[in-house]
XYZ file of C-alpha atoms in Angstrom:
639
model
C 72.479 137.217 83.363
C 71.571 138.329 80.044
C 72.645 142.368 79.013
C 69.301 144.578 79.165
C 68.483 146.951 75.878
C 70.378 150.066 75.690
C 73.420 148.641 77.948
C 75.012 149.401 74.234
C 75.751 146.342 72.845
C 75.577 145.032 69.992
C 75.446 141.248 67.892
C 76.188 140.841 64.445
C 74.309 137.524 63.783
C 76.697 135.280 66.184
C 76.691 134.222 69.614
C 80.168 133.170 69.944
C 82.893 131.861 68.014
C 84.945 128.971 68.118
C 88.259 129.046 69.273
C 90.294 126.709 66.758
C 94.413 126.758 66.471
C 95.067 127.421 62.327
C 98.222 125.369 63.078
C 99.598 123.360 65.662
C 101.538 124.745 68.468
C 105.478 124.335 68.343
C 106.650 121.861 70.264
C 103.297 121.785 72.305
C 103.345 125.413 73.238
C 99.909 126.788 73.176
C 99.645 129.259 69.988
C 100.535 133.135 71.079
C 97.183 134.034 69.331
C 95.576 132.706 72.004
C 97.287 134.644 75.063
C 95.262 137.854 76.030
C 96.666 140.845 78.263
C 95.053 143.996 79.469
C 93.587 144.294 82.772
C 90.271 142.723 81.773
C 92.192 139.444 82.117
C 93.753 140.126 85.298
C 90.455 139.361 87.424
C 92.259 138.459 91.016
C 94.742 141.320 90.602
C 92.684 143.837 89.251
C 88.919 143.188 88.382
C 87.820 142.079 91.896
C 89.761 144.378 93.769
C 87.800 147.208 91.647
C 84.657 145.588 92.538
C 85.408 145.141 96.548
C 87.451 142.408 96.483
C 85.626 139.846 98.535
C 83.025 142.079 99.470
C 79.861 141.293 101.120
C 78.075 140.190 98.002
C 80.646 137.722 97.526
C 80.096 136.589 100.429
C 76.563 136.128 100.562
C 76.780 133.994 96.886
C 78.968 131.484 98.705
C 76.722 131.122 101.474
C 74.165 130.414 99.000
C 76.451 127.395 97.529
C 76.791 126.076 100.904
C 73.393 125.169 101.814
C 72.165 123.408 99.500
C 75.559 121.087 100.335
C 73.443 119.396 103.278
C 71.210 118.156 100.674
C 73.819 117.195 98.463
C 75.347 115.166 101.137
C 72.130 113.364 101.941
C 71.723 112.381 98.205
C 75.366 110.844 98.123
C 75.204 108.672 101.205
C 71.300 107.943 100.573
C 72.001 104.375 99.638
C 73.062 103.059 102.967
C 69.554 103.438 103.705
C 67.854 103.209 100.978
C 69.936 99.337 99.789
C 70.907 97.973 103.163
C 70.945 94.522 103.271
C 68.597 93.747 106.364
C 68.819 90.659 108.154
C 66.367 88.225 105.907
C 65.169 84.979 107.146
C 63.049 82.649 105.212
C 60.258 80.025 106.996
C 58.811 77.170 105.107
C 57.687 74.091 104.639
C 60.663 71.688 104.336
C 58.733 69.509 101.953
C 61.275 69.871 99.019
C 64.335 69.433 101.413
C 63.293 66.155 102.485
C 63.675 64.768 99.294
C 66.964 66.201 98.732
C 68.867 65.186 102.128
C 68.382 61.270 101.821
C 68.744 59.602 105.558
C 68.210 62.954 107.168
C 64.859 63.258 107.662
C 64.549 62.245 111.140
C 67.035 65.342 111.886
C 64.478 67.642 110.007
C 61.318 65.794 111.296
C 58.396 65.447 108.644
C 56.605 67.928 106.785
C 53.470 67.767 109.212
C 55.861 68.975 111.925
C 58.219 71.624 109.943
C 56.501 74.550 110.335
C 56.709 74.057 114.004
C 60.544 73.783 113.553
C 61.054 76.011 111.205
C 64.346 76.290 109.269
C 65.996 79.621 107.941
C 67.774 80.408 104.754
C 69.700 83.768 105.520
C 69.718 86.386 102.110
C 72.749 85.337 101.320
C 71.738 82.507 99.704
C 73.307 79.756 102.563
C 70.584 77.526 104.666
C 70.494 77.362 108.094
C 69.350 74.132 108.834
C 70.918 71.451 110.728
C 73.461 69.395 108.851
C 76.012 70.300 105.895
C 74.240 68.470 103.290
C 71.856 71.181 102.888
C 74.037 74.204 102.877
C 74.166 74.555 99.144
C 70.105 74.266 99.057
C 68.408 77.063 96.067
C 67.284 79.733 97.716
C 63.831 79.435 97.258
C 60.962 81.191 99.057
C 57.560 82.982 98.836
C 57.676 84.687 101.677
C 60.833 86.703 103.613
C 61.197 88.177 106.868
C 63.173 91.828 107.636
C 64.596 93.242 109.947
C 66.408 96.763 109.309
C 68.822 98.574 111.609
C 69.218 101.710 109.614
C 65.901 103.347 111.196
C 63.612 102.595 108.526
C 60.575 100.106 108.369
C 61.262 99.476 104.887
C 63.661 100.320 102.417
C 64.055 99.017 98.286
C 65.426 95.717 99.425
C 62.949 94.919 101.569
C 59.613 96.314 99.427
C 60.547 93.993 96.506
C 62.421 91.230 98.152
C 66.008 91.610 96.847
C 67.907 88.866 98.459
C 68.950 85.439 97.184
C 68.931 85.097 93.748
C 67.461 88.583 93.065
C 70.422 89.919 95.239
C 72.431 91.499 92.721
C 69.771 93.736 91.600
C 71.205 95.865 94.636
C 74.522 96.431 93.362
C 72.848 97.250 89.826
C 71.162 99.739 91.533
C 74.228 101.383 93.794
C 76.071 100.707 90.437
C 73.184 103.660 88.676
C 73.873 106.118 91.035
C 77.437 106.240 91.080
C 77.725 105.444 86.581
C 75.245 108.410 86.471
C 76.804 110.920 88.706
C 80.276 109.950 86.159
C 78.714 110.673 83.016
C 77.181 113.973 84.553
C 80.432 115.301 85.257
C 81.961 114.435 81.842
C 78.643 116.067 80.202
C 77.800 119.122 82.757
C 81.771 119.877 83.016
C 81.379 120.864 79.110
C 78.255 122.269 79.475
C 79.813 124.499 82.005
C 82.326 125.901 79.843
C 80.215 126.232 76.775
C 76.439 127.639 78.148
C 77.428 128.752 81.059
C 77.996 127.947 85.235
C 74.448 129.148 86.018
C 72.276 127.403 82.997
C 73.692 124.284 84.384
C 73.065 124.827 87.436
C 69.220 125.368 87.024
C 68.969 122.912 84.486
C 70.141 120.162 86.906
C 67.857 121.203 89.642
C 64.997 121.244 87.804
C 65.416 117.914 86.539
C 66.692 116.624 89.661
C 63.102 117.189 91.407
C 61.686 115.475 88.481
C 63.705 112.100 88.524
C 64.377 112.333 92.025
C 60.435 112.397 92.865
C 59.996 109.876 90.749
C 62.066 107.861 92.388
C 59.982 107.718 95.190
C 57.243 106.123 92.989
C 59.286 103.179 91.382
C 57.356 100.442 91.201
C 60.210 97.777 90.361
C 63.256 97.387 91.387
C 64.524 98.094 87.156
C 62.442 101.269 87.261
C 64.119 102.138 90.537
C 67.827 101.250 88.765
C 66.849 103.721 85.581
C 65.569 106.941 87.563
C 68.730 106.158 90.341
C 70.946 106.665 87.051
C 69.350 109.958 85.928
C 69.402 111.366 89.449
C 73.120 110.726 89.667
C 73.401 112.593 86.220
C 71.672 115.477 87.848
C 73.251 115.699 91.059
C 76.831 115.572 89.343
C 75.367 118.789 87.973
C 74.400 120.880 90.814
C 77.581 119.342 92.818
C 80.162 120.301 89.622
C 78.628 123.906 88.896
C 78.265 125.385 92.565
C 82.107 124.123 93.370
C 83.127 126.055 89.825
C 80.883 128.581 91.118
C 82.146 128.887 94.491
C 85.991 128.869 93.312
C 85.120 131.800 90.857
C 83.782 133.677 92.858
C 87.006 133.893 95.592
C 90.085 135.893 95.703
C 93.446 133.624 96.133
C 93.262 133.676 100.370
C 89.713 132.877 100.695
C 89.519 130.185 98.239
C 90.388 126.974 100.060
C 88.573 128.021 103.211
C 85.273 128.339 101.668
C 85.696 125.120 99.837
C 86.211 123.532 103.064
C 83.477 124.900 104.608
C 81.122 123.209 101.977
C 83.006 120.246 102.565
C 82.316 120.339 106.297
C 78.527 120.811 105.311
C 78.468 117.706 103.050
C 79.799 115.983 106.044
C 77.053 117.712 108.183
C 74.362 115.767 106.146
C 75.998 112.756 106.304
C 76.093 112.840 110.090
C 72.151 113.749 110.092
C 71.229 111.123 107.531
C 70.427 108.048 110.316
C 68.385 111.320 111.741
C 66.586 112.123 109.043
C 66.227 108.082 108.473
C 64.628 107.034 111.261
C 61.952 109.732 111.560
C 60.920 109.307 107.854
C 60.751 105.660 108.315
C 60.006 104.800 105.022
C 61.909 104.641 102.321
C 59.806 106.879 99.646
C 59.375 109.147 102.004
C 63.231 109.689 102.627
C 63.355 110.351 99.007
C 61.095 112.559 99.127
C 62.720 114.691 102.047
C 65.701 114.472 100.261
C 64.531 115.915 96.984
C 62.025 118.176 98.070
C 64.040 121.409 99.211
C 66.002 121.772 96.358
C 62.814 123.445 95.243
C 64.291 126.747 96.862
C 66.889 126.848 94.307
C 64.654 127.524 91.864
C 65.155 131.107 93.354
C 68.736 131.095 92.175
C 67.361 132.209 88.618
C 67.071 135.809 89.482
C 69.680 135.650 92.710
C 72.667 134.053 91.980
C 73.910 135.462 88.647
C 76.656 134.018 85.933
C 80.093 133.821 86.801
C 81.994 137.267 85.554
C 85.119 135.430 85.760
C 83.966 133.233 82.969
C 82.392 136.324 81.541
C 85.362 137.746 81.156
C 87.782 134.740 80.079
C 85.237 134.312 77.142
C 85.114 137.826 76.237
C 81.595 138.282 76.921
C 82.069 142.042 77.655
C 78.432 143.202 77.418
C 77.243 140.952 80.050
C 80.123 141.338 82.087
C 79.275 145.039 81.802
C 76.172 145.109 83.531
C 77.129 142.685 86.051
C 80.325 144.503 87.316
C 77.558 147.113 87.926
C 75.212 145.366 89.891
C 78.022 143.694 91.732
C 79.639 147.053 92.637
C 76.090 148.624 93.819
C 75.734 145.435 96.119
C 79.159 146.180 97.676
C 78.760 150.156 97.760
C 81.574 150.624 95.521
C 81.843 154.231 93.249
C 83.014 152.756 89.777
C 83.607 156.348 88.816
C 87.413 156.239 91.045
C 88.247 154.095 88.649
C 92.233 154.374 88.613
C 93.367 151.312 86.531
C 90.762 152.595 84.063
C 88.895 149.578 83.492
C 85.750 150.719 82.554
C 87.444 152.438 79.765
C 88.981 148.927 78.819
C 85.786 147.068 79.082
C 84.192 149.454 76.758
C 86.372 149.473 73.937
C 86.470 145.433 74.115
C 82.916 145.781 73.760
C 82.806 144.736 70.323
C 84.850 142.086 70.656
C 83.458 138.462 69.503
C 82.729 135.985 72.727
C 85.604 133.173 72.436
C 84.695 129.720 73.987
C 87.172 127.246 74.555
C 86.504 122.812 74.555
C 88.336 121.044 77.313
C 89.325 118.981 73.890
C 92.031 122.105 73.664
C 93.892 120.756 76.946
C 95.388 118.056 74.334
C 97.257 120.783 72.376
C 99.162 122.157 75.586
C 102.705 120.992 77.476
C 102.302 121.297 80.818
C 98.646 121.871 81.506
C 97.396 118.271 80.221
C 100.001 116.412 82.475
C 98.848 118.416 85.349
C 95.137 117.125 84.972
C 96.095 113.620 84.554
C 98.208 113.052 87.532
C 95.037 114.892 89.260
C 92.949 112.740 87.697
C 95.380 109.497 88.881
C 95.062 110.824 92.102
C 91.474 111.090 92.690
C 90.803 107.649 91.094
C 93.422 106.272 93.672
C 91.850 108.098 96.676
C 88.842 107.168 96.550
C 89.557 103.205 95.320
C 91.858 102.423 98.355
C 89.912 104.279 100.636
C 87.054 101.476 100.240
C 90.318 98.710 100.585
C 90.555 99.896 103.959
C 86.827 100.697 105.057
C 86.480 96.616 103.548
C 89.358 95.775 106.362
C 88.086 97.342 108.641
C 84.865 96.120 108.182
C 84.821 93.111 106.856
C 81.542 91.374 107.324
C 82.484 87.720 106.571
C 85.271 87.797 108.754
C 83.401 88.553 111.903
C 86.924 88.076 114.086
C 88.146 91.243 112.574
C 85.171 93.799 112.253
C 85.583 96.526 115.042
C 81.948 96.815 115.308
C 79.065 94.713 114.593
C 76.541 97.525 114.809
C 75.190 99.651 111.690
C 75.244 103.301 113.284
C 78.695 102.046 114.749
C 80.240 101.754 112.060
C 78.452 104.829 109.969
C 78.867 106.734 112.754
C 82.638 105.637 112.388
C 83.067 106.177 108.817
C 81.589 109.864 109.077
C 84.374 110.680 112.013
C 87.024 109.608 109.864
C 86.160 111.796 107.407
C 85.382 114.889 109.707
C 88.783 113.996 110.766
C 90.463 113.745 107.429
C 88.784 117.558 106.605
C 90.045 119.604 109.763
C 93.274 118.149 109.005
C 93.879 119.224 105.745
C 93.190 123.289 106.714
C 96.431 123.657 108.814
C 98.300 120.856 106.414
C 97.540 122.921 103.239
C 97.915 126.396 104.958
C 101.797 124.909 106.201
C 103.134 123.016 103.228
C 100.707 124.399 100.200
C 98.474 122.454 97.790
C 101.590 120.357 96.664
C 102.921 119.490 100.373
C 99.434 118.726 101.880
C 99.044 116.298 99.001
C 102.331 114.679 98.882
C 102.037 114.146 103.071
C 98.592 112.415 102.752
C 99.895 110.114 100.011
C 102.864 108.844 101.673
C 100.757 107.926 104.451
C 98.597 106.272 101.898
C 100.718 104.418 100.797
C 102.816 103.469 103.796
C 99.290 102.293 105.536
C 98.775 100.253 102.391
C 101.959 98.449 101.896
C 102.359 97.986 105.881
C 98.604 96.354 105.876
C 99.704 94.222 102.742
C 103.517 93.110 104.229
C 103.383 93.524 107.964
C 100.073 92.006 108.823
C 100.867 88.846 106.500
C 104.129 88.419 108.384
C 102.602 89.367 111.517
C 100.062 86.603 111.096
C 102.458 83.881 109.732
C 104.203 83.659 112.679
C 101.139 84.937 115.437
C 100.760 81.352 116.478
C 104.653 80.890 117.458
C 104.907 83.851 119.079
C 101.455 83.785 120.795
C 100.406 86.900 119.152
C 96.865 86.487 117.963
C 95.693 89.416 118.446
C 97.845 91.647 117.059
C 97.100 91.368 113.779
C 93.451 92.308 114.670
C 94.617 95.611 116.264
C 97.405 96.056 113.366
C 94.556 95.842 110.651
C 92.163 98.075 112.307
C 94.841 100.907 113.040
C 96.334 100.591 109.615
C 92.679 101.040 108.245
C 92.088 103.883 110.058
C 95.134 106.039 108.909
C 94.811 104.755 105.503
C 91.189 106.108 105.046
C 91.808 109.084 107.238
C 95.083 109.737 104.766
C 92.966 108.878 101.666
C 89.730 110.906 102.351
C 92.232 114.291 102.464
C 94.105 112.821 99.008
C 90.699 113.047 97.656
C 89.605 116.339 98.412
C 92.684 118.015 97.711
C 92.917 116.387 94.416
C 89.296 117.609 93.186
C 90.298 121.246 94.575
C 93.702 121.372 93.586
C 92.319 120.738 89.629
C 90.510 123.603 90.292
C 92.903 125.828 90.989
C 95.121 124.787 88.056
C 92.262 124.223 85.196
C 92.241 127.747 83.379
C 88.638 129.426 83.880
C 88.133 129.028 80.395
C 87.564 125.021 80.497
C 87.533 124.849 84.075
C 84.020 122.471 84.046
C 85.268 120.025 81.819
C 88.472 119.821 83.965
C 87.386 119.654 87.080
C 84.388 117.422 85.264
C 87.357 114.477 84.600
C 88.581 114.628 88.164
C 85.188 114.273 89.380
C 84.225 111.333 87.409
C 87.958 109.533 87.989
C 86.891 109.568 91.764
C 83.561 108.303 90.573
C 85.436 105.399 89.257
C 87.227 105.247 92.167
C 84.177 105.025 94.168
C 82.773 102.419 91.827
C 85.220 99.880 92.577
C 82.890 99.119 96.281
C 80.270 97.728 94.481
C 81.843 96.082 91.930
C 84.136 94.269 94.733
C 80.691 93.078 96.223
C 79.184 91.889 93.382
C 82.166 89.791 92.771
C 81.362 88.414 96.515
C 84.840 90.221 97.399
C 86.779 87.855 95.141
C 90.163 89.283 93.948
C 90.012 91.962 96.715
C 93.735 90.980 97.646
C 94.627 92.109 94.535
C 92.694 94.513 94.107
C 94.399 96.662 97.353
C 97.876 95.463 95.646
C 96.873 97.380 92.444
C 95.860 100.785 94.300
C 98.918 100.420 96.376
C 101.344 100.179 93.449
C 98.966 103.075 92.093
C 99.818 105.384 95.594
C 103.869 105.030 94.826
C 103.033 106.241 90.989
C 101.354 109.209 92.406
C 104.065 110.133 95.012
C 106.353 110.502 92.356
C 103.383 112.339 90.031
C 103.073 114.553 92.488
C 106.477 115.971 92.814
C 105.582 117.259 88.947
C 102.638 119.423 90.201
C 102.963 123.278 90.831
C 102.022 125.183 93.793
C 98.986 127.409 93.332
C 98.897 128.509 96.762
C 98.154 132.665 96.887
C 98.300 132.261 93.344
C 95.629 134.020 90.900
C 93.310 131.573 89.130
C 94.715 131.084 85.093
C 91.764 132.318 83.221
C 93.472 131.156 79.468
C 94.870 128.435 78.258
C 98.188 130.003 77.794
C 97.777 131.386 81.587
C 97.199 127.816 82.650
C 100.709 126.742 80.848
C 102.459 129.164 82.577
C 102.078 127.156 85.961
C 104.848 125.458 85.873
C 106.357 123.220 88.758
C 108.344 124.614 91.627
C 110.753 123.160 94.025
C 109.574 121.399 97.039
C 112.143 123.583 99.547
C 112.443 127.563 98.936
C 115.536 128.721 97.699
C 118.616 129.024 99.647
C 119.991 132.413 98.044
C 117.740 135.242 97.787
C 118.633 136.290 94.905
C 117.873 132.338 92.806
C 114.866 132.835 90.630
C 111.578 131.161 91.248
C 110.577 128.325 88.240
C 106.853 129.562 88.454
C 106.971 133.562 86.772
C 104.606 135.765 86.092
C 102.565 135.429 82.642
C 104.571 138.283 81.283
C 108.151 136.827 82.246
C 107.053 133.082 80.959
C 107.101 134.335 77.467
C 110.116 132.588 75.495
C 112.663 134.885 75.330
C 116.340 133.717 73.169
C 117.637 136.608 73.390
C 119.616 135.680 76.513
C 120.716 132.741 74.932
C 124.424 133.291 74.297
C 126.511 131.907 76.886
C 127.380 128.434 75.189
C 130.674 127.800 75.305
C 130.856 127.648 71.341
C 129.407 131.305 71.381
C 131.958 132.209 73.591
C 134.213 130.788 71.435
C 133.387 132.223 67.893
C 132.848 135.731 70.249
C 136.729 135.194 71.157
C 138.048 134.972 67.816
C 135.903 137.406 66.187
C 136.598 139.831 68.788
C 140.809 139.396 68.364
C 140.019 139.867 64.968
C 139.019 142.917 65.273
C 141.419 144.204 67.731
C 144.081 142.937 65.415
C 142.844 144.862 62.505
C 142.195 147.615 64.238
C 145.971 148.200 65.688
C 147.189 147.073 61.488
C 145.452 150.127 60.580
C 146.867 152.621 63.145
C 150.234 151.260 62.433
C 151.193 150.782 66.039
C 151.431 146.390 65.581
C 154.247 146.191 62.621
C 156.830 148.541 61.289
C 156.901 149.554 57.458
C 159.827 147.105 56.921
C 158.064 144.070 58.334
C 155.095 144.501 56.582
């Protein structure tokens, strides 16, 4: 990515230079300093289409960013394999017991005869022996038995025995995965804006194969914990810099589709994971499959190159000199019809000092800031209800109400939903836009939410007047299944809708914070079980009062549909929101405008009715004085 010698330009001493406001902006208004024009900055409307639009190296780059999705998406759902809870059971001696359960011995029989009756004490800490006395027994025991349903022999829980009291070891570790991948987005995000799309990129894979090898080698269930957290870090990475990748590299109509189809891919290798699970067998090998491959994008140093958009929005003009070329040999394109004159552009901004912009800088805007946040609300909301209603719909300690009792059942179930949820968002979005698609799948968010909370409560109040049992069973299980089918698409379209909106210019760190707010979101599962599901009424309550904030949030958001990407901060302001219906007379004016009509213009601002006014009088005035002097108001002798 780097400019070879004699491409003709030239450093004075400095990489890059800070951009920093002297003063801050009016009323929130970015500065004007920072707003560039020229073509140079026009990448969607004029760059690309120079180069050959969405030509066929283009295309190839963004097949490149969808395969190493499968292994992506085997990483992410990895620990429903790796930390399922297997069915434990526990036979001893009863020795201890004995001495415990006064006047119940002849129930347990002595300790010469226990280990013919054998008594079990499940891995959830309760004993399965025969009378209540014993139920809240320690869990003690030196040696467990397994048995897995997930297709492996053995997995983490079962190698070191984490049930019982050493339970919550597992939620540490699903808690390392999911706290790593968080502060990997927050970190690479910046990274992203400041070094570069591909540096990242590399960087994370390379030390992705070396903590996510050495995962496979833990030899404690803390060690396991620690390299789960740095693998997380890394795979936030690769995940956050091929999506920035992949969005840069579109024009407006191809944008959404090829995010989806990475999407679908992820989805693909969740599908093949009890596949891939049950031939491995063992759980260090499974890592090791997992990991492995990404060794092939260690080609993507010398194939995939650095983003030109980014290039460009940092005025990095010598590199993005030499790549325009190489792009425009790939496509077959002769830069010498060059019409818009573009080259001629480029090489007169060639000694112009690279500019790199913090995602700090979003706090110093109006519009753009607000937009992020309610993106940010609305991620962190997706993903948190969506486990309310996976928990509802399959609720292990309330056996009456599961729908399935079977592990691939209900994975198997899970995945559909969300293959579901992802081919209907592509005709949702293409109908009602970024801002209707999103809107839609929140109200049904929320209306599953608050109908699961009110209805099924009333519902079940009076089920045993009205002989209705079962309905509330049925009602749950629907409700679930809208509610995560709704939430899965709020999700999605949050994370892609930031990036769309985030200018190009600290478009990692933003789409960075939406990424880690679903993180959060997605950290509330584990939490919820390591609280043994206390609180999980109110828990759903708070994410349903969240879903009505972020109906009305939403209504606040523009529409980037066919819209090019904002490459500057002050391009990023300029998206402001538009109404919901299109106008009823042709001739009404749009809110969202162009980046040259979104300049602040007073000079139309004269139609006040004071204005008018003072315009009025003056105007008379002069009329007045005019006739006095042609002597055609008063005669000599009046005057």
């Amino acid at each position: 990515g780097s400019a070879p010698e004699g491409s003709g330009c030239h450093n004075d001493g400095k990489d890059h230079e800070i951009v920093l406001l002297d003063h801050q902006p009016e009323n929130g208004f970015v500065s004007p300093e920072t707003t560039s024009a020229g073509l140079l900055t026009r990448i969607d409307g004029a760059v690309l289409p120079f180069l050959g639009g969405f030509g066929k190296y283009q295309k190839q780059l963004i097949v490149l960013t969808w395969i190493p999705a499968i292994f992506i998406g085997f990483s992410q759902y990895s620990d429903n394999f790796l930390l399922a809870q297997p069915n434990s059971t526990c036979v001893q001696p009863l020795a201890n017991l004995t001495n415990q359960t006064t006047g119940h011995s002849s129930l347990l029989g002595s300790p010469k005869n226990t280990s013919a009756r054998p008594a079990y004490i499940y891995a959830n800490g309760s004993y399965g022996g025969t009378h209540n006395d014993t139920h809240n027994m320690q869990c003690t025991c030196d040696e467990w038995t397994f048995e897995l349903h997930t297709g492996l022999v053995q997995n983490v829980v079962t190698k070191w025995s984490l049930v019982c009291n050493s339970a919550w070891k597992v939620h540490i570790a699903k808690f390392s995965l999911l706290v790593g991948s968080i502060f990997g987005y927050l970190v690479f995000g910046i990274l992203a804006d400041w070094f570069g799309r591909h540096p990242v990129l590399i960087i994370s894979v390379l030390f992705m194969l070396v903590f996510g090898l050495t995962v496979a080698f833990s030899v404690n269930a803390s060690m396991f914990s620690t390299l789960r957290f740095f693998e997380g870090f890394c795979l936030a990475g690769i995940t956050l810099s091929l999506y920035v990748l992949r969005i840069e590299l579109c024009l407006p109509g191809w944008r959404f589709s090829m995010t989806m189809v990475a999407s679908f891919v992820v989805l693909g290798g969740q599908l093949l994971m009890p596949g891939v699970a049950y031939l491995c067998r063992d759980w260090q090998v499974l890592q090791a499959f997992i990991i492995c491959p990404l060794l092939l994008m260690l080609s993507y140093i010398w194939i995939f190159p650095e983003s030109l958009r980014w290039l460009l929005a940092t005025q990095q003009y010598c590199r993005s000199k030499w790549i325009m070329g190489y792009i425009a040999k790939k496509n077959n394109v002769n830069m010498e019809l060059d019409a818009d004159n573009i080259l001629t552009e480029l090489q007169r901004a060639l000694q112009k000092k690279p500019k790199k912009t913090c995602i700090v800088k979003m706090v110093g805007t109006r519009n753009l800031w607000k937009n992020i946040v309610v993106l940010c609300v609305n991620s962190l909301t997706g993903y948190g209800i969506h486990h309310c209603f996976a928990r509802s719909m399959m609720d292990p300690e309330a056996q009456e109400t599961t729908m399935f009792h079977n592990f691939y059942a209900d994975y198997y179930t899970m995945a559909g939903i969300a293959v579901a949820s992802c081919m209907a968002l592509c005709p949702a979005v293409g109908l009602m836009g970024r801002r209707g698609g999103l809107l839609m799948f929140m109200i049904i968010t929320a209306l599953a939410s608050l109908l699961q909370l009110g209805l099924l409560n009333l519902v079940g109040k009076y089920s045993v007047h009205l002989n209705i049992g079962t309905m509330n069973k049925h009602f749950s299980i629907a409700f679930s299944i809208i509610g995560m089918f709704s939430s899965h698409a709020v999700s999605n379209l949050s994370i892609f809708f930031c990036a769309e909106i985030t200018p190009t210019v600290i478009r990692g760190g933003g789409l960075g914070l939406v990424l880690a707010s679903a993180g959060f979101g997605m950290l509330t599962a584990p939490i919820m079980e390591l609280h043994n599901q206390k609180g999980y009424f109110l828990h759903h309550i708070i994410f349903a009062c969240c879903t009505l904030i972020c109906i009305i949030c939403i209504l606040l958001l523009p529409e980037t549909r066919y819209q090019p990407l904002p490459e500057t901060l002050a391009d990023g302001e300029s998206y402001t929101r538009q109404p919901l219906l299109p106008p009823r007379k042709p001739g009404e004016q749009r809110l969202l405008l162009p980046q040259s009509e979104s300049s602040r213009d007073y000079t139309r601002v004269h139609d006040t009715p004071l204005h008018e006014a003072a315009t009025t009088v003056v105007g008379a005035r002069t009329m007045l004085l005019r006739l006095t002097l042609n002597g055609r108001l008063f005669p000599p002798a009046v005057e």
